[in-house]
Coordinates of C-alpha atoms in Angstrom, one line a residue:
M1 CA 0.0 0.0 0.0
Q2 CA 1.5 3.3 -1.0
L3 CA 0.8 6.9 -0.1
E4 CA 2.3 10.1 -1.5
G5 CA 6.0 9.9 -1.8
N6 CA 5.9 6.1 -2.0
Q7 CA 5.6 5.9 1.8
P8 CA 3.9 2.7 3.1
I9 CA 0.7 3.4 5.0
W10 CA 1.9 1.5 8.0
D11 CA 4.9 3.8 8.3
V12 CA 2.6 6.9 8.6
Q13 CA 2.5 8.4 12.0
P14 CA -0.6 6.9 13.6
T15 CA -3.1 8.8 15.6
K16 CA -2.0 9.6 19.1
A17 CA -4.6 7.2 20.6
F18 CA -3.8 4.3 18.4
G19 CA -0.1 4.1 18.0
Q20 CA 2.2 1.2 17.8
K21 CA 2.5 1.0 21.6
F22 CA -1.3 0.8 21.9
W23 CA -1.5 -2.2 19.7
L24 CA 1.4 -4.0 21.3
G25 CA -0.2 -3.3 24.7
L26 CA -3.5 -4.6 23.5
A27 CA -1.9 -7.8 22.3
L28 CA 0.0 -8.2 25.6
L29 CA -3.2 -7.6 27.6
T30 CA -5.2 -10.1 25.5
V31 CA -2.6 -12.9 25.7
T32 CA -2.1 -12.3 29.5
A33 CA -5.8 -12.3 30.2
I34 CA -6.3 -15.5 28.2
A35 CA -3.3 -17.1 29.9
I36 CA -4.5 -16.2 33.4
A37 CA -8.0 -17.5 32.8
S38 CA -6.5 -20.7 31.3
L39 CA -4.4 -21.3 34.4
F40 CA -7.6 -21.1 36.6
W41 CA -9.3 -23.5 34.2
L42 CA -6.5 -25.9 34.4
G43 CA -6.5 -25.8 38.2
A44 CA -10.2 -26.8 38.2
H45 CA -9.7 -29.8 35.9
P46 CA -7.5 -32.6 37.4
F47 CA -8.9 -35.2 35.0
S48 CA -9.5 -35.3 31.3
T49 CA -12.7 -33.8 30.0
N50 CA -13.7 -36.1 27.1
W51 CA -12.9 -39.2 25.2
D52 CA -10.2 -37.8 23.0
E53 CA -8.2 -36.1 25.8
G54 CA -8.6 -39.1 28.0
R55 CA -7.1 -41.3 25.3
Y56 CA -4.1 -39.0 24.8
V57 CA -3.5 -38.6 28.6
N58 CA -3.6 -42.3 29.0
R59 CA -1.1 -42.7 26.2
A60 CA 1.3 -40.3 27.9
Y61 CA 1.1 -42.4 31.1
R62 CA 1.8 -45.6 29.1
D63 CA 4.9 -44.1 27.4
V64 CA 6.4 -43.2 30.8
A65 CA 5.6 -46.7 32.1
A66 CA 7.3 -48.2 29.0
F67 CA 10.4 -46.2 29.7
R68 CA 10.6 -47.1 33.3
Q69 CA 10.1 -50.8 32.5
G70 CA 12.5 -51.2 29.6
G71 CA 14.4 -47.9 29.1
V72 CA 14.8 -46.2 25.8
L73 CA 14.4 -49.3 23.7
E74 CA 11.1 -50.1 25.2
L75 CA 10.0 -46.5 24.8
L76 CA 10.9 -46.5 21.1
K77 CA 8.9 -49.7 20.6
A78 CA 5.9 -48.1 22.3
V79 CA 6.2 -44.9 20.2
I80 CA 6.4 -46.8 16.9
G81 CA 4.4 -49.9 17.7
E82 CA 1.6 -48.7 19.9
D83 CA -1.2 -46.3 18.8
R84 CA -0.2 -46.9 15.2
T85 CA -3.0 -44.8 13.8
R86 CA -1.8 -41.5 15.2
P87 CA 1.5 -39.9 14.5
P88 CA 3.5 -39.4 17.7
A89 CA 4.5 -35.8 17.8
Y90 CA 2.0 -35.0 20.6
R91 CA 3.7 -37.8 22.7
L92 CA 7.3 -36.9 21.8
L93 CA 7.1 -33.2 22.7
V94 CA 6.0 -34.0 26.3
L95 CA 8.5 -36.7 27.0
P96 CA 11.2 -34.4 28.4
V97 CA 8.7 -33.2 31.0
T98 CA 6.9 -36.5 31.7
L99 CA 10.1 -38.6 32.0
L100 CA 11.4 -36.1 34.6
L101 CA 8.2 -35.1 36.5
G102 CA 5.7 -37.8 35.6
A103 CA 2.7 -37.7 33.4
K104 CA 0.1 -35.5 35.1
P105 CA -2.8 -34.0 33.1
L106 CA -1.8 -30.5 34.3
L107 CA 1.8 -30.9 33.1
L108 CA 0.7 -32.3 29.8
R109 CA -1.7 -29.3 29.2
L110 CA 1.0 -26.8 30.2
V111 CA 3.4 -28.2 27.6
G112 CA 0.6 -27.9 25.0
L113 CA -0.1 -24.3 26.1
A114 CA 3.7 -23.4 26.0
C115 CA 3.8 -24.7 22.4
M116 CA 0.7 -22.7 21.5
G117 CA 2.4 -19.7 23.0
L118 CA 5.4 -20.2 20.7
S119 CA 3.0 -20.5 17.7
V120 CA 1.4 -17.2 18.7
W121 CA 4.9 -15.6 18.9
L122 CA 5.7 -16.8 15.4
T123 CA 2.4 -15.5 14.2
F124 CA 3.4 -12.0 15.5
L125 CA 6.8 -12.2 13.8
M126 CA 5.3 -13.2 10.4
A127 CA 2.7 -10.5 10.4
K128 CA 5.2 -8.0 11.6
R129 CA 7.5 -8.8 8.6
I130 CA 4.8 -8.2 6.2
A131 CA 3.3 -4.9 7.5
G132 CA 5.0 -3.8 10.7
P133 CA 4.6 -4.4 14.4
T134 CA 0.9 -3.2 14.5
A135 CA 0.1 -5.9 12.0
G136 CA 1.8 -8.5 14.2
A137 CA -0.1 -7.3 17.3
F138 CA -3.4 -7.3 15.4
A139 CA -2.8 -10.8 14.1
V140 CA -2.0 -12.1 17.7
V141 CA -5.2 -10.5 19.1
F142 CA -7.3 -11.9 16.3
L143 CA -5.9 -15.4 16.7
T144 CA -6.0 -15.6 20.5
L145 CA -9.7 -14.5 20.5
C146 CA -10.9 -17.3 18.2
P147 CA -13.0 -19.6 20.5
I148 CA -12.0 -22.7 18.6
V149 CA -8.3 -21.9 19.0
V150 CA -8.5 -21.3 22.8
A151 CA -10.9 -23.9 24.1
P152 CA -9.2 -27.0 22.6
S153 CA -5.8 -25.6 23.6
L154 CA -6.9 -25.9 27.3
R155 CA -6.9 -29.7 26.8
F156 CA -4.2 -32.2 25.9
Y157 CA -4.9 -32.9 22.3
V158 CA -2.8 -33.8 19.3
D159 CA -3.3 -30.3 17.9
Y160 CA -0.6 -28.3 19.7
P161 CA 2.3 -29.8 17.6
Y162 CA 0.1 -29.3 14.5
Y163 CA -0.2 -25.6 15.2
L164 CA 3.5 -25.3 15.9
A165 CA 4.5 -27.2 12.7
I166 CA 2.2 -24.9 10.6
A167 CA 3.6 -21.7 12.3
A168 CA 7.2 -22.8 12.0
T169 CA 6.9 -24.0 8.4
L170 CA 5.4 -20.7 7.3
Y171 CA 7.9 -18.7 9.4
F172 CA 10.9 -20.4 7.8
L173 CA 9.4 -19.9 4.4
L174 CA 8.8 -16.3 5.0
A175 CA 12.2 -15.7 6.6
S176 CA 13.8 -16.1 3.2
W177 CA 10.9 -14.9 1.1
D178 CA 12.1 -12.9 -1.9
Q179 CA 15.5 -11.9 -0.3
D180 CA 19.0 -13.3 0.2
E181 CA 18.4 -16.6 2.0
P182 CA 20.1 -17.4 5.3
S183 CA 22.5 -20.2 4.6
R184 CA 20.9 -22.6 7.1
N185 CA 17.3 -21.6 6.9
W186 CA 16.4 -24.8 5.1
I187 CA 17.3 -26.7 8.3
G188 CA 14.5 -25.0 10.2
L189 CA 12.1 -25.6 7.4
G190 CA 13.0 -29.2 7.2
V191 CA 12.6 -29.8 10.9
S192 CA 9.2 -28.0 10.7
L193 CA 8.1 -30.2 7.9
G194 CA 9.2 -33.3 9.8
L195 CA 7.2 -32.1 12.9
G196 CA 4.2 -31.6 10.8
A197 CA 4.4 -35.0 9.3
L198 CA 4.6 -36.5 12.8
A199 CA 1.7 -34.2 14.0
K200 CA -1.3 -35.0 11.9
P201 CA -1.9 -36.3 8.3
P202 CA -3.9 -33.2 7.4
F203 CA -0.7 -31.3 7.5
F204 CA 0.1 -32.7 4.0
F205 CA -3.2 -31.4 2.7
L206 CA -2.8 -28.0 4.3
M207 CA 0.8 -27.5 3.1
A208 CA 0.3 -28.9 -0.5
P209 CA -1.2 -25.7 -1.9
V210 CA 1.6 -23.7 -0.1
G211 CA 4.2 -25.9 -1.7
L212 CA 2.7 -25.6 -5.2
L213 CA 2.4 -21.8 -4.8
T214 CA 6.0 -21.5 -3.6
L215 CA 7.3 -23.6 -6.5
G216 CA 5.3 -21.7 -9.0
L217 CA 6.6 -18.3 -7.7
V218 CA 10.2 -19.6 -7.7
W219 CA 9.8 -21.2 -11.2
F220 CA 8.4 -18.0 -12.8
K221 CA 10.9 -15.9 -10.8
W222 CA 8.3 -13.8 -9.0
I223 CA 10.4 -14.3 -5.8
A224 CA 14.1 -14.7 -5.5
A225 CA 14.0 -17.1 -2.6
P226 CA 13.6 -19.7 -1.2
R227 CA 15.7 -21.4 -3.8
L228 CA 14.7 -24.7 -5.3
S229 CA 17.7 -26.4 -3.9
S230 CA 16.9 -25.3 -0.4
L231 CA 13.3 -26.5 -0.7
V232 CA 14.5 -29.9 -1.9
K233 CA 17.0 -30.2 1.0
A234 CA 14.3 -29.2 3.5
C235 CA 11.9 -31.8 2.1
I236 CA 14.6 -34.5 2.4
L237 CA 15.3 -33.5 6.0
G238 CA 11.6 -33.6 6.9
T239 CA 11.2 -37.0 5.3
L240 CA 14.2 -38.4 7.2
I241 CA 12.6 -37.1 10.5
A242 CA 9.2 -38.5 9.8
L243 CA 10.2 -41.8 8.1
P244 CA 11.0 -43.9 11.2
W245 CA 7.4 -43.8 12.3
W246 CA 5.6 -43.7 8.9
I247 CA 7.6 -46.5 7.3
F248 CA 6.0 -48.9 9.9
N249 CA 2.6 -47.2 10.2
V250 CA 1.7 -45.7 6.8
K251 CA -1.3 -48.0 6.3
P252 CA -3.0 -47.6 9.7
G253 CA -2.1 -43.9 9.8
L254 CA -3.7 -43.1 6.5
A255 CA -6.6 -45.5 7.2
K256 CA -7.3 -43.6 10.4
A257 CA -7.2 -40.2 8.6
L258 CA -9.7 -41.4 6.0
R259 CA -11.9 -43.0 8.6
S260 CA -11.9 -39.8 10.6
S261 CA -13.0 -37.8 7.6
G262 CA -16.1 -39.9 7.4
Y263 CA -17.1 -39.6 11.1
V264 CA -20.8 -39.0 10.8
R265 CA -21.3 -38.1 14.5
H266 CA -19.8 -34.7 13.8
S267 CA -21.7 -34.1 10.5
L268 CA -23.7 -30.9 10.3
G269 CA -26.2 -32.4 7.8
A270 CA -26.3 -34.4 4.6
R271 CA -23.0 -33.8 2.8
G272 CA -23.2 -30.7 0.5
S273 CA -26.9 -30.0 1.5
P274 CA -28.1 -26.5 2.1
E275 CA -28.7 -27.5 5.7
A276 CA -25.1 -28.6 6.2
I277 CA -23.7 -25.5 4.4
G278 CA -25.9 -23.2 6.5
N279 CA -24.9 -24.9 9.7
W280 CA -21.2 -24.6 8.7
F281 CA -21.4 -20.9 8.3
Y282 CA -23.3 -20.6 11.6
T283 CA -20.5 -22.6 13.2
F284 CA -17.9 -20.3 11.5
V285 CA -19.6 -17.3 13.1
Q286 CA -20.2 -18.7 16.5
T287 CA -17.4 -21.1 17.1
L288 CA -14.5 -20.5 14.8
L289 CA -14.4 -16.7 15.0
G290 CA -17.1 -15.7 17.4
P291 CA -19.7 -13.0 16.5
A292 CA -17.5 -10.0 17.3
L293 CA -14.5 -11.3 15.3
T294 CA -16.8 -12.2 12.5
L295 CA -18.1 -8.6 12.2
L296 CA -14.5 -7.4 12.2
F297 CA -13.4 -10.0 9.7
V298 CA -16.2 -9.1 7.3
A299 CA -15.5 -5.4 7.7
I300 CA -11.8 -5.8 6.9
V301 CA -12.5 -8.0 3.8
A302 CA -15.1 -5.4 2.7
T303 CA -12.5 -2.6 3.1
V304 CA -9.9 -4.6 1.1
A305 CA -12.5 -5.2 -1.7
L306 CA -13.5 -1.6 -1.7
R307 CA -9.9 -0.4 -2.0
L308 CA -9.3 -2.9 -4.8
V309 CA -12.3 -1.6 -6.7
Q310 CA -11.2 2.0 -6.2
K311 CA -7.6 1.0 -7.2
R312 CA -6.4 2.4 -3.9
L313 CA -4.7 -0.7 -2.7
Q314 CA -1.2 -1.0 -4.1
L315 CA 0.9 -3.8 -2.5
E316 CA 4.6 -4.3 -3.0
R317 CA 5.5 -7.6 -4.6
F318 CA 6.8 -9.1 -1.3
Q319 CA 3.5 -8.1 0.5
L320 CA 1.3 -9.5 -2.3
T321 CA 3.0 -12.8 -2.5
A322 CA 3.4 -13.2 1.3
I323 CA -0.3 -12.6 1.9
A324 CA -1.1 -15.0 -1.0
L325 CA 1.1 -17.6 0.8
F326 CA -1.0 -17.3 4.0
L327 CA -4.3 -17.3 2.3
T328 CA -3.2 -20.4 0.4
A329 CA -2.4 -22.1 3.7
S330 CA -5.8 -21.3 5.1
L331 CA -8.7 -21.0 2.5
P332 CA -8.5 -24.5 0.9
T333 CA -8.9 -26.2 4.3
L334 CA -11.7 -24.0 5.3
I335 CA -13.6 -24.2 2.0
T336 CA -13.3 -28.0 1.6
S337 CA -14.6 -28.5 5.2
I338 CA -17.9 -26.9 4.1
F339 CA -18.6 -30.1 2.0
A340 CA -17.0 -32.6 4.4
T341 CA -18.7 -35.3 6.4
N342 CA -16.7 -34.8 9.6
Q343 CA -17.3 -31.1 10.3
N344 CA -15.8 -30.9 13.8
P345 CA -14.5 -27.3 13.8
R346 CA -11.5 -28.3 15.9
L347 CA -10.1 -30.2 12.9
I348 CA -9.9 -27.0 10.8
A349 CA -9.0 -24.6 13.6
P350 CA -5.2 -24.6 12.7
A351 CA -6.1 -23.0 9.4
L352 CA -7.1 -19.9 11.3
L353 CA -3.4 -19.2 12.2
P354 CA -2.3 -18.3 8.6
L355 CA -5.7 -16.5 8.2
A356 CA -5.0 -14.4 11.2
I357 CA -1.6 -13.4 9.8
A358 CA -3.2 -12.4 6.5
I359 CA -6.0 -10.4 8.3
G360 CA -3.4 -8.7 10.5
A361 CA -1.4 -7.6 7.5
L362 CA -4.4 -6.4 5.5
A363 CA -5.8 -4.6 8.6
A364 CA -2.5 -2.6 8.9
L365 CA -2.3 -2.0 5.1
T366 CA -5.9 -0.7 4.9
G367 CA -5.8 1.7 7.9
W368 CA -7.6 -0.4 10.5
T369 CA -4.7 0.1 12.9
T370 CA -4.2 3.8 12.1
S371 CA -7.5 5.4 11.3
R372 CA -9.1 6.7 14.5
W373 CA -12.6 5.4 13.8
L374 CA -11.6 2.1 12.3
A375 CA -9.0 1.4 15.1
A376 CA -11.6 2.3 17.7
A377 CA -14.2 -0.1 16.2
A378 CA -11.7 -2.9 16.0
T379 CA -10.7 -2.3 19.7
V380 CA -14.3 -2.3 20.9
L381 CA -14.9 -5.6 19.1
F382 CA -11.7 -7.2 20.4
C383 CA -12.4 -6.1 24.0
F384 CA -16.0 -7.2 23.9
Q385 CA -15.1 -10.7 22.8
L386 CA -12.3 -10.9 25.3
A387 CA -14.7 -9.9 28.1
V388 CA -17.2 -12.5 27.1
M389 CA -14.5 -15.2 27.1
V390 CA -12.9 -14.6 30.4
S391 CA -15.1 -12.4 32.7
P392 CA -17.6 -14.8 34.3
T393 CA -16.8 -16.5 37.5
P394 CA -17.2 -20.2 38.3
G395 CA -20.1 -19.6 40.7
E396 CA -22.4 -18.0 38.2
P397 CA -25.0 -20.3 36.7
R398 CA -24.5 -18.5 33.3
Y399 CA -20.9 -19.5 33.4
Q400 CA -21.9 -23.1 33.2
A401 CA -24.8 -22.6 30.7
G402 CA -23.3 -20.1 28.3
D403 CA -25.7 -17.9 26.3
S404 CA -28.6 -19.2 24.3
A405 CA -26.7 -19.4 21.0
S406 CA -24.1 -21.7 22.5
K407 CA -26.8 -24.3 23.2
S408 CA -27.5 -24.9 19.5
N409 CA -27.5 -28.6 18.6
V410 CA -25.0 -27.9 15.8
L411 CA -22.3 -26.2 17.9
L412 CA -20.0 -28.9 19.1
W413 CA -17.7 -26.3 20.7
G414 CA -20.2 -23.6 21.6
N415 CA -19.2 -20.0 21.2
P416 CA -17.1 -17.4 23.2
S417 CA -19.5 -17.6 26.2
V418 CA -18.4 -21.2 27.0
V419 CA -14.7 -21.2 26.2
M420 CA -13.7 -21.1 29.9
R421 CA -16.7 -23.1 31.1
R422 CA -15.9 -25.6 33.8
S423 CA -16.5 -29.2 32.7
E424 CA -17.7 -32.0 34.8
Q425 CA -15.0 -34.1 36.5
W426 CA -15.7 -37.7 37.3
D427 CA -13.2 -39.4 39.7
W428 CA -13.3 -43.0 38.5
S429 CA -10.9 -44.1 41.3
K430 CA -14.0 -44.8 43.2
L431 CA -14.9 -47.5 40.7
R432 CA -11.4 -49.0 41.1
E433 CA -11.9 -49.1 44.9
V434 CA -15.2 -51.0 44.4
T435 CA -13.6 -53.6 42.1
I436 CA -10.7 -54.1 44.5
A437 CA -13.2 -54.7 47.3
Q438 CA -14.9 -57.3 45.2
N439 CA -11.5 -58.9 44.5
I440 CA -11.8 -58.4 40.7
R441 CA -8.1 -58.5 39.7
V442 CA -8.4 -57.6 36.0
P443 CA -11.6 -55.6 35.4
S444 CA -13.3 -56.2 32.1
I445 CA -15.7 -53.3 32.1
G446 CA -18.7 -53.0 29.8
Y447 CA -20.5 -49.6 29.8
L448 CA -23.4 -47.9 28.2
G449 CA -23.9 -44.2 27.8
N450 CA -21.8 -41.2 26.8
G451 CA -20.9 -37.7 27.9
G452 CA -19.6 -36.0 31.0
G453 CA -16.9 -38.3 32.2
L454 CA -18.6 -41.4 30.8
A455 CA -16.1 -42.6 28.2
A456 CA -13.8 -45.6 27.8
P457 CA -10.4 -43.8 28.3
Q458 CA -11.7 -41.9 31.4
L459 CA -13.1 -45.1 32.9
A460 CA -9.7 -46.8 32.4
F461 CA -7.6 -43.9 33.8
P462 CA -7.3 -45.1 37.4
W463 CA -5.9 -48.4 36.2
V464 CA -3.6 -46.8 33.6
E465 CA -2.3 -44.4 36.3
A466 CA -1.5 -47.4 38.5
N467 CA 0.0 -49.3 35.5
E468 CA -2.5 -52.1 35.9
P469 CA -4.3 -54.2 33.3
I470 CA -7.8 -53.0 32.3
E471 CA -10.3 -53.7 29.5
V472 CA -13.2 -51.5 28.6
R473 CA -15.8 -52.2 26.0
W474 CA -18.6 -49.8 24.9
L475 CA -21.7 -52.0 24.8
W476 CA -23.5 -49.9 22.2
R477 CA -23.4 -46.5 20.4
F478 CA -25.8 -45.2 17.9
E479 CA -23.4 -45.6 15.0
D480 CA -23.6 -49.4 15.5
N481 CA -27.0 -49.3 13.9
L482 CA -26.0 -47.4 10.7
P483 CA -24.4 -50.2 8.7
N484 CA -27.5 -52.3 9.1
G485 CA -29.8 -49.7 7.7
G486 CA -30.8 -48.2 11.1
N487 CA -30.8 -44.6 12.1
E488 CA -30.5 -42.4 15.2
N489 CA -33.8 -43.7 16.5
T490 CA -33.1 -47.4 16.0
P491 CA -32.8 -49.1 19.4
P492 CA -29.8 -51.3 20.3
N493 CA -29.6 -55.0 19.3
W494 CA -30.0 -56.2 22.8
T495 CA -28.8 -59.7 21.9
Q496 CA -25.4 -58.3 20.9
V497 CA -25.4 -55.9 23.9
M498 CA -26.0 -58.7 26.4
A499 CA -23.4 -60.9 24.7
S500 CA -20.9 -58.2 25.5
V501 CA -22.3 -58.1 29.0
N502 CA -21.6 -61.9 29.3
A503 CA -17.9 -61.1 28.6
S504 CA -17.7 -58.5 31.3
N505 CA -17.1 -58.7 35.0
V506 CA -18.1 -55.1 35.6
V507 CA -21.1 -53.3 33.9
V508 CA -21.5 -49.5 34.3
T509 CA -24.1 -47.0 33.2
A510 CA -25.4 -43.7 34.5
L511 CA -28.7 -41.9 35.1
N512 CA -29.5 -38.2 34.8
V513 CA -26.7 -37.6 32.3
S514 CA -27.8 -36.4 28.9
G515 CA -24.5 -35.4 27.2
S516 CA -23.9 -33.0 24.3
A517 CA -26.7 -33.0 21.7
A518 CA -24.2 -31.6 19.2
D519 CA -22.1 -34.7 19.7
K520 CA -25.2 -36.9 19.7
Q521 CA -24.4 -38.1 23.1
D522 CA -28.0 -37.8 24.1
I523 CA -28.8 -40.6 21.7
D524 CA -26.2 -42.8 23.3
N525 CA -27.9 -42.3 26.7
R526 CA -31.5 -43.2 25.7
Y527 CA -31.3 -46.8 26.8
N528 CA -29.3 -46.6 30.0
A529 CA -32.4 -47.1 32.2
E530 CA -33.4 -50.2 30.1
L531 CA -29.9 -51.7 30.6
I532 CA -30.3 -51.2 34.4
E533 CA -33.6 -53.2 34.4
R534 CA -32.1 -55.9 32.3
M535 CA -29.1 -56.2 34.6
R536 CA -31.3 -56.4 37.7
Q537 CA -32.6 -59.7 36.2
R538 CA -29.1 -61.2 35.9
P539 CA -28.5 -63.3 39.1
E540 CA -24.8 -63.7 38.3
F541 CA -24.2 -59.9 39.0
L542 CA -24.3 -58.1 42.3
G543 CA -25.7 -54.6 42.6
P544 CA -26.2 -52.1 41.6
V545 CA -23.6 -50.2 43.6
E546 CA -24.4 -46.5 43.2
L547 CA -21.6 -43.9 42.8
K548 CA -22.2 -40.1 42.7
L549 CA -19.8 -38.6 40.2
G550 CA -19.5 -35.0 39.1
R551 CA -19.3 -31.5 40.7
F552 CA -22.1 -29.4 39.3
N553 CA -24.8 -31.9 38.5
P554 CA -23.6 -35.2 40.0
A555 CA -24.6 -38.2 38.0
R556 CA -25.9 -41.5 39.5
V557 CA -23.5 -44.0 38.2
L558 CA -24.7 -47.6 38.7
V559 CA -22.2 -50.5 38.9
F560 CA -23.0 -54.2 38.5
L561 CA -20.3 -56.6 39.7
R562 CA -20.0 -60.2 38.6
K563 CA -20.2 -62.6 41.6
S564 CA -17.7 -65.1 40.2
E565 CA -15.1 -64.9 37.4
S566 CA -16.0 -68.4 36.4
S567 CA -19.5 -67.3 35.3
I568 CA -18.0 -65.3 32.4
V569 CA -19.3 -66.8 29.1
T570 CA -16.0 -67.1 27.1
S571 CA -17.7 -68.5 24.0
D572 CA -19.4 -65.1 23.5
N573 CA -16.4 -63.1 24.6
P574 CA -15.9 -60.6 21.8
K575 CA -12.7 -58.6 21.7
P576 CA -13.5 -55.1 23.1
K577 CA -14.2 -52.9 20.1
Y578 CA -12.7 -49.8 21.7
L579 CA -9.9 -51.3 23.7
E580 CA -7.3 -49.7 21.4
A581 CA -8.8 -46.3 22.2
L582 CA -8.0 -46.4 25.9
Y583 CA -4.4 -45.1 25.3

């Protein structure tokens, strides 16, 4: 963007109220407020909050146990040979901490947050290089106020190395973009590519358009660097880093990625239907950006479009190609997700990082950080969304409920009003105490229901923590009916359910737990009461023993215990379907 005298607009002296110090201060305030609220949230959640986090926490415990039992060799076997469907970056990055201090959920989450903090810092540096410090600050505020970026980052997921890999890859590309290349820059790029390949398979899809754009710009000499030789060396280094895991696990790893893409539980409607598309845009507004950021996003895009029509937006070649780089890293993932089957917004949230960089640069280049009225409007929207995300206290009922929009059946992750919402915490060590009292040495647990703390990895956690054997089988979920022509309203095949009961020595279900309607957990809980009645008629089981689990609305968890191990029907003993998901 040029003004009279060929002076870039972001170099113009800003208004006194909205100078560079103001935007840097706002970025620092935003990050600090989110960080403090996050620490309070972490302190209130000693256990995992859902199936996915429970699985990853359990895996971290198992890795530490493998190291203590057999040293480095046993750990390497576990990293390569266990959980073969998920690349191990999320496990590898926490190992220095867990091997030294132990695998505690709090420590695991803190490592994830630290990596997210590094990703945010790289975001600042990239936007700063394009359009100055105010662009960097704007990008940081925009990214850290996206609900779908913050809420999952509070949990120990596989996402944190994915964010870091994306940020680092783009950073090292931009570091040598169209200028004399640092001699060893390709090493950082190669390590970042290797980390991405070990983070999540979608990294390949997200980075493919970036690679094609970069090669095209280099081939047609639109940019002087990175040189083709450096890109080749970086790709070779990244391949060498990722190869030891992928060479053994390419088939299960890719199969899991394809299977995840077809996960119907998180579909927003029939694929490509107007309903699904409409729900996606509603999710974009409420969950990905939040209403306030959406207004700002639309306003900035409209400003850019207006300047283009008026031919008042003139970008230098470096700025134009750099912004194109970040849009290429973001838009394909966002657009294709509109027509996907699995539309869990957490899966596409990392694409918001390069989008935030592009928005920060465009905001600075179109006057949103210097014009008094535009800067004031952006500040109000930023502060409003920040206040909604962090201001409520744990004692307020609204803090648990969120606003009315967050209760929509299509919002899996709610909106800004529920980002810091406290989740139910179920202490399943009480179940372990019950099984010990009944002298059940190796529990084989069958359970029915979903939501809250009722999930296989969370059930197994006390035994995983103690490094003891455990089996958990999900007796039924609504997807079990779909291959046979059923639907969400089809009841379970009770013959199959009770066959799994026959293979269990502990049966668990819960009353007064509905679960998330957006995750269709309410469907999984429809038949809990019927299972209880059927179990009461089984003389080989004791109970039910009732446990009260939860903090806000304690659930009645009913436990049936087999009187004798010899009464297990081994002929009907199916392998637990979801045993591999415990860790």
